[in-house]
Short mmCIF file of C-alpha atoms in Angstrom, two decimals:
data_model
loop_
_atom_site.label_atom_id
_atom_site.label_comp_id
_atom_site.label_asym_id
_atom_site.label_seq_id
_atom_site.Cartn_x
_atom_site.Cartn_y
_atom_site.Cartn_z
CA UNK A 63 89.00 82.28 138.71
CA UNK A 64 88.77 82.14 142.45
CA UNK A 65 85.44 81.08 143.90
CA UNK A 66 84.87 83.05 147.08
CA UNK A 67 82.62 82.11 150.01
CA UNK A 68 79.13 83.50 149.50
CA UNK A 69 77.63 85.84 152.06
CA UNK A 70 74.22 87.41 151.68
CA UNK A 71 74.04 91.05 152.56
CA UNK A 72 70.55 90.44 153.92
CA UNK A 73 71.60 87.83 156.46
CA UNK A 74 71.33 90.07 159.50
CA UNK A 75 67.86 91.19 158.54
CA UNK A 76 66.66 87.69 157.68
CA UNK A 77 68.10 86.07 160.78
CA UNK A 78 66.66 88.76 163.01
CA UNK A 79 63.12 87.62 162.22
CA UNK A 80 61.98 86.33 165.59
CA UNK A 81 59.32 83.88 166.63
CA UNK A 82 57.18 86.92 167.34
CA UNK A 83 56.74 87.24 163.56
CA UNK A 84 54.00 84.65 163.95
CA UNK A 85 52.91 85.41 167.48
CA UNK A 86 50.86 82.97 169.54
CA UNK A 87 50.01 80.40 166.87
CA UNK A 88 46.46 79.30 167.63
CA UNK A 89 45.79 77.01 164.68
CA UNK A 90 45.33 73.25 164.76
CA UNK A 91 48.04 70.78 165.66
CA UNK A 92 49.78 69.54 162.52
CA UNK A 93 52.25 66.74 161.94
CA UNK A 94 54.15 66.42 158.69
CA UNK A 95 56.82 64.11 157.32
CA UNK A 96 59.73 65.59 155.36
CA UNK A 97 62.09 63.19 153.57
CA UNK A 98 65.35 64.21 151.92
CA UNK A 99 68.41 62.50 150.42
CA UNK A 100 71.26 64.21 152.30
CA UNK A 101 73.43 62.27 154.77
CA UNK A 102 74.18 63.29 158.37
CA UNK A 103 76.49 66.28 158.65
CA UNK A 104 75.61 67.72 155.24
CA UNK A 105 74.69 71.40 155.03
CA UNK A 106 71.46 70.19 153.37
CA UNK A 107 70.65 68.10 156.43
CA UNK A 108 71.44 71.10 158.60
CA UNK A 109 69.01 73.24 156.58
CA UNK A 110 66.07 70.90 157.04
CA UNK A 111 66.87 70.28 160.71
CA UNK A 112 66.89 74.05 161.20
CA UNK A 113 63.55 74.26 159.41
CA UNK A 114 61.99 71.60 161.65
CA UNK A 115 63.31 73.28 164.81
CA UNK A 116 62.00 76.69 163.73
CA UNK A 117 58.54 75.34 162.88
CA UNK A 118 58.31 73.72 166.29
CA UNK A 119 59.57 76.84 168.05
CA UNK A 120 57.32 79.28 166.18
CA UNK A 121 54.22 77.16 166.75
CA UNK A 122 54.91 76.39 170.42
CA UNK A 123 55.16 72.75 169.44
CA UNK A 124 51.74 72.63 167.79
CA UNK A 125 53.26 72.02 164.35
CA UNK A 126 55.87 69.28 164.12
CA UNK A 127 58.10 68.16 161.26
CA UNK A 128 59.33 64.56 161.34
CA UNK A 129 62.55 64.29 159.34
CA UNK A 130 63.64 61.28 157.28
CA UNK A 131 67.19 62.03 156.00
CA UNK A 132 69.61 59.98 153.94
CA UNK A 133 67.05 58.66 151.42
CA UNK A 134 65.65 56.27 154.04
CA UNK A 135 62.23 56.59 152.38
CA UNK A 136 63.63 56.12 148.89
CA UNK A 137 65.32 57.97 146.06
CA UNK A 138 64.58 61.53 144.96
CA UNK A 139 62.05 60.18 142.49
CA UNK A 140 60.32 58.04 145.11
CA UNK A 141 60.11 60.94 147.56
CA UNK A 142 58.60 63.33 144.99
CA UNK A 143 56.17 60.68 143.81
CA UNK A 144 55.14 60.24 147.45
CA UNK A 145 54.55 63.99 147.76
CA UNK A 146 52.49 63.96 144.56
CA UNK A 147 50.32 61.09 145.82
CA UNK A 148 49.99 62.58 149.29
CA UNK A 149 51.55 59.61 151.10
CA UNK A 150 54.31 62.04 152.10
CA UNK A 151 53.63 65.65 153.02
CA UNK A 152 57.01 66.98 151.84
CA UNK A 153 59.61 65.31 149.64
CA UNK A 154 62.98 66.72 148.63
CA UNK A 155 64.74 66.28 145.31
CA UNK A 156 67.69 67.75 143.47
CA UNK A 157 66.80 69.95 140.51
CA UNK A 158 68.27 67.48 137.94
CA UNK A 159 65.99 64.75 139.27
CA UNK A 160 62.99 67.10 139.29
CA UNK A 161 63.52 67.44 135.54
CA UNK A 162 62.11 63.93 135.15
CA UNK A 163 58.77 65.25 136.45
CA UNK A 164 58.78 68.34 134.25
CA UNK A 165 61.59 69.29 131.85
CA UNK A 166 61.32 72.94 132.93
CA UNK A 167 63.61 72.26 135.91
CA UNK A 168 66.29 71.42 133.37
CA UNK A 169 66.91 75.16 133.14
CA UNK A 170 69.28 74.85 136.12
CA UNK A 171 71.22 72.07 134.37
CA UNK A 172 72.23 74.37 131.54
CA UNK A 173 76.02 74.86 131.69
CA UNK A 174 77.06 78.16 133.22
CA UNK A 175 73.55 79.62 133.32
CA UNK A 176 74.48 80.73 136.84
CA UNK A 177 77.81 81.50 138.50
CA UNK A 178 79.12 81.85 142.07
CA UNK A 179 79.88 85.53 141.45
CA UNK A 180 76.18 86.34 141.12
CA UNK A 181 74.83 83.93 143.70
CA UNK A 182 73.27 86.57 145.93
CA UNK A 183 71.13 87.85 143.03
CA UNK A 184 70.02 84.29 142.29
CA UNK A 185 69.05 83.75 145.93
CA UNK A 186 66.95 86.91 145.91
CA UNK A 187 65.21 85.79 142.72
CA UNK A 188 64.38 82.42 144.25
CA UNK A 189 62.82 83.91 147.37
CA UNK A 190 59.07 84.40 147.60
CA UNK A 191 57.53 87.28 145.69
CA UNK A 192 60.04 87.47 142.85
CA UNK A 193 59.08 86.74 139.20
CA UNK A 194 61.31 83.64 139.07
CA UNK A 195 59.84 82.29 142.30
CA UNK A 196 56.31 82.88 141.01
CA UNK A 197 57.12 81.17 137.72
CA UNK A 198 58.63 78.10 139.42
CA UNK A 199 55.71 77.91 141.84
CA UNK A 200 53.32 77.52 138.90
CA UNK A 201 55.60 74.89 137.35
CA UNK A 202 55.38 72.87 140.59
CA UNK A 203 51.64 73.47 141.03
CA UNK A 204 51.01 72.09 137.55
CA UNK A 205 52.39 68.71 138.67
CA UNK A 206 50.60 68.66 142.03
CA UNK A 207 53.37 70.12 144.16
CA UNK A 208 54.02 73.25 146.22
CA UNK A 209 57.61 74.53 146.69
CA UNK A 210 58.51 74.99 150.35
CA UNK A 211 62.28 75.59 150.28
CA UNK A 212 64.99 75.96 147.63
CA UNK A 213 67.82 74.57 149.72
CA UNK A 214 71.35 74.93 148.38
CA UNK A 215 73.10 72.03 146.69
CA UNK A 216 76.01 73.88 145.17
CA UNK A 217 78.30 74.05 142.16
CA UNK A 218 79.82 70.97 140.60
CA UNK A 219 83.54 70.81 139.88
CA UNK A 220 85.54 68.27 137.88
CA UNK A 221 87.90 65.83 139.63
CA UNK A 222 90.14 63.01 138.41
CA UNK A 223 92.05 60.01 139.68
CA UNK A 224 95.36 60.44 137.92
CA UNK A 225 95.42 63.37 135.50
CA UNK A 226 96.12 66.99 136.53
CA UNK A 227 93.16 69.22 135.64
CA UNK A 228 93.11 72.81 134.44
CA UNK A 229 91.55 73.92 131.14
CA UNK A 230 89.00 71.92 129.09
CA UNK A 231 91.74 70.14 127.15
CA UNK A 232 92.74 68.34 130.36
CA UNK A 233 89.39 66.49 130.34
CA UNK A 234 89.88 65.02 126.88
CA UNK A 235 89.45 61.24 126.80
CA UNK A 236 88.65 60.87 130.49
CA UNK A 237 86.00 58.32 131.44
CA UNK A 238 83.69 60.80 133.15
CA UNK A 239 80.90 59.75 135.48
CA UNK A 240 77.73 61.71 134.79
CA UNK A 241 74.14 61.57 135.94
CA UNK A 242 71.40 60.38 133.59
CA UNK A 243 70.67 64.02 132.71
CA UNK A 244 71.00 64.48 128.94
CA UNK A 245 72.51 67.90 129.61
CA UNK A 246 75.15 66.40 131.90
CA UNK A 247 76.04 63.80 129.26
CA UNK A 248 76.19 66.43 126.50
CA UNK A 249 78.47 68.69 128.56
CA UNK A 250 80.94 65.84 129.11
CA UNK A 251 81.00 65.13 125.38
CA UNK A 252 81.43 68.80 124.51
CA UNK A 253 84.51 68.92 126.72
CA UNK A 254 86.04 65.86 125.08
CA UNK A 255 85.34 63.41 127.91
CA UNK A 256 83.66 60.01 127.55
CA UNK A 257 80.45 60.16 129.62
CA UNK A 258 79.52 57.16 131.77
CA UNK A 259 76.14 57.58 133.51
CA UNK A 260 76.45 55.74 136.83
CA UNK A 261 74.20 55.80 139.90
CA UNK A 262 75.63 57.91 142.73
CA UNK A 263 75.89 54.97 145.12
CA UNK A 264 78.16 53.12 142.69
CA UNK A 265 80.64 55.93 142.00
CA UNK A 266 83.08 55.17 144.83
CA UNK A 267 83.55 51.58 143.65
CA UNK A 268 83.72 52.69 140.00
CA UNK A 269 86.56 55.07 140.84
CA UNK A 270 88.30 52.44 142.92
CA UNK A 271 88.10 49.80 140.18
CA UNK A 272 88.95 52.16 137.33
CA UNK A 273 85.59 51.87 135.59
CA UNK A 274 85.70 55.68 135.56
CA UNK A 275 88.59 58.03 136.16
CA UNK A 276 86.77 61.34 136.63
CA UNK A 277 83.50 62.90 137.78
CA UNK A 278 81.89 66.26 138.40
CA UNK A 279 80.17 67.13 141.65
CA UNK A 280 80.29 69.43 144.66
CA UNK A 281 83.37 69.19 146.82
CA UNK A 282 81.34 68.60 149.97
CA UNK A 283 79.28 65.76 148.47
CA UNK A 284 82.34 63.99 147.11
CA UNK A 285 84.25 64.47 150.35
CA UNK A 286 81.33 63.26 152.45
CA UNK A 287 81.12 60.13 150.29
CA UNK A 288 84.89 59.59 150.71
CA UNK A 289 85.55 59.86 146.98
CA UNK A 290 88.69 61.82 147.87
CA UNK A 291 90.27 58.50 148.81
CA UNK A 292 90.41 57.69 145.09
CA UNK A 293 91.18 61.16 143.71
CA UNK A 294 94.32 63.22 143.09
CA UNK A 295 93.24 66.30 141.13
CA UNK A 296 90.39 68.81 140.94
CA UNK A 297 89.52 72.01 139.09
CA UNK A 298 87.08 74.73 140.14
CA UNK A 299 85.05 74.51 136.93
CA UNK A 300 81.71 75.39 138.58
CA UNK A 301 80.08 74.15 135.39
CA UNK A 302 76.70 73.24 136.83
CA UNK A 303 74.50 74.42 139.69
CA UNK A 304 71.82 72.57 141.62
CA UNK A 305 69.39 72.87 144.52
CA UNK A 306 67.62 70.44 146.84
CA UNK A 307 64.00 71.55 146.59
CA UNK A 308 61.42 70.69 149.25
CA UNK A 309 58.08 70.00 147.58
CA UNK A 310 54.81 69.65 149.49
CA UNK A 311 51.70 67.87 148.30
CA UNK A 312 49.65 70.70 146.75
CA UNK A 313 46.28 69.48 148.04
CA UNK A 314 47.64 69.07 151.57
CA UNK A 315 49.25 72.53 151.44
CA UNK A 316 46.08 74.19 150.21
CA UNK A 317 44.19 72.58 153.08
CA UNK A 318 46.42 74.17 155.73
CA UNK A 319 45.16 77.28 157.57
CA UNK A 320 46.72 80.47 156.21
CA UNK A 321 48.30 81.04 159.61
CA UNK A 322 50.11 77.69 159.37
CA UNK A 323 51.24 78.36 155.80
CA UNK A 324 52.70 81.71 156.83
CA UNK A 325 54.52 80.16 159.76
CA UNK A 326 56.01 77.39 157.60
CA UNK A 327 57.11 79.89 154.95
CA UNK A 328 58.82 82.09 157.53
CA UNK A 329 60.59 79.09 159.07
CA UNK A 330 61.68 78.01 155.60
CA UNK A 331 63.12 81.43 154.75
CA UNK A 332 65.07 81.64 158.00
CA UNK A 333 66.37 78.10 157.62
CA UNK A 334 67.53 78.53 154.01
CA UNK A 335 69.15 81.88 154.86
CA UNK A 336 71.09 80.14 157.63
CA UNK A 337 72.14 77.39 155.23
CA UNK A 338 73.24 79.80 152.51
CA UNK A 339 75.25 82.07 154.79
CA UNK A 340 76.57 79.76 157.52
CA UNK A 341 76.18 76.01 156.96
CA UNK A 342 76.99 75.88 153.24
CA UNK A 343 80.15 78.06 153.30
CA UNK A 344 81.44 76.19 156.37
CA UNK A 345 80.79 72.81 154.73
CA UNK A 346 82.54 73.89 151.52
CA UNK A 347 85.56 75.16 153.43
CA UNK A 348 85.81 71.98 155.47
CA UNK A 349 85.45 69.71 152.42
CA UNK A 350 87.94 71.68 150.36
CA UNK A 351 90.53 71.62 153.12
CA UNK A 352 89.87 67.94 153.71
CA UNK A 353 90.58 67.18 150.07
CA UNK A 354 93.78 69.23 150.16
CA UNK A 355 94.87 67.44 153.34
CA UNK A 356 94.23 64.14 151.55
CA UNK A 357 96.76 65.17 148.89
CA UNK A 358 94.41 66.39 146.18
CA UNK A 359 95.71 69.26 144.03
CA UNK A 360 92.95 71.80 143.36
CA UNK A 361 93.51 74.04 140.37
CA UNK A 362 91.83 77.45 140.47
CA UNK A 363 90.32 78.09 137.05
CA UNK A 364 91.76 81.17 135.37
CA UNK A 365 89.57 83.68 133.54
CA UNK A 366 90.97 82.42 130.23
CA UNK A 367 90.22 78.80 131.10
CA UNK A 368 86.72 79.67 132.26
CA UNK A 369 86.07 81.43 128.96
CA UNK A 370 87.14 78.24 127.16
CA UNK A 371 84.80 76.10 129.29
CA UNK A 372 81.92 78.46 128.52
CA UNK A 373 82.69 78.58 124.80
CA UNK A 374 82.89 74.80 124.39
CA UNK A 375 79.64 74.18 126.30
CA UNK A 376 77.70 77.00 124.61
CA UNK A 377 76.31 74.67 121.91
CA UNK A 378 74.92 72.43 124.68
CA UNK A 379 73.36 75.47 126.34
CA UNK A 380 71.78 76.59 123.06
CA UNK A 381 70.48 73.12 122.20
CA UNK A 382 68.69 72.52 125.47
CA UNK A 383 67.65 76.13 126.12
CA UNK A 384 65.77 76.05 122.81
CA UNK A 385 63.53 73.34 124.27
CA UNK A 386 62.58 75.50 127.26
CA UNK A 387 60.31 78.56 127.51
CA UNK A 388 62.37 81.64 126.60
CA UNK A 389 60.81 83.53 129.52
CA UNK A 390 62.09 81.00 132.06
CA UNK A 391 65.62 80.99 130.63
CA UNK A 392 65.63 84.80 130.65
CA UNK A 393 64.42 84.98 134.27
CA UNK A 394 67.40 82.90 135.37
CA UNK A 395 69.85 84.78 133.14
CA UNK A 396 68.60 88.08 134.56
CA UNK A 397 70.07 87.07 137.93
CA UNK A 398 73.56 87.06 136.46
CA UNK A 399 73.87 90.77 135.70
#
């Protein structure tokens, strides 16, 4: 199965929204801190830089976003805890890490609940006003947070040090790095691999020393972290999807003038549209080519192989989906038709 670059049909419309959409902002001056985990050059970093620039532009400099990239203020958990307490206006976390605050975000960890082929429908469902967006907003509000942007993270693919990868059988027996997510661990087991939960910052060394011999993550993240220096094979399994969600302190957000909220929301929509249609596809293309240039063989999953991946991970899907509200699972599945 070939995974094609994603392009939203609505990009022209969304990007044509001008600063006149919020004309002559006359509200109070506002300063906010936004901290996220992405390193320089990442499409995630680009998204939040675009957001900050648009907020400044639309408000004539009266609203300013101070960015803290690269986890300089702490891990995903620390940043979200800061947003909950109000010591940080906006913190950013991946969806798997948000699941430690409420298990409902685990819906995006479910294997193959989304797919690249239907990404545009998922984007539309995540944007403001849709039933899924409304549902997730309440989930965040219930833990003292307000969603500001569902920035793209991407689809994870399996890679290995020494073994050619193709169908699920090629993963059998591999020492597979996973996150602490119970879904991630269960997926590795279902595919015959031996899961080894290891912190992201330790993965490069673990690959180098042979503590692990495989992992699953986005091509751009692995390439940016130079994991390709220890890899030889990859497969476009697209077995898991994630986002980097910007969460504001709910009390702080509710205290903003409506005019400021509208401006921030418009800047967020324009920034995430730019990321989805320009920054993310470019980053994926660059990372993929960089891995190929480094000598990594990337196997394109066939339809038959993809069916096998889905079949073997279906019990994991069923087990963890049963612990989630059926309505939430259905809202996400509805985007895949």
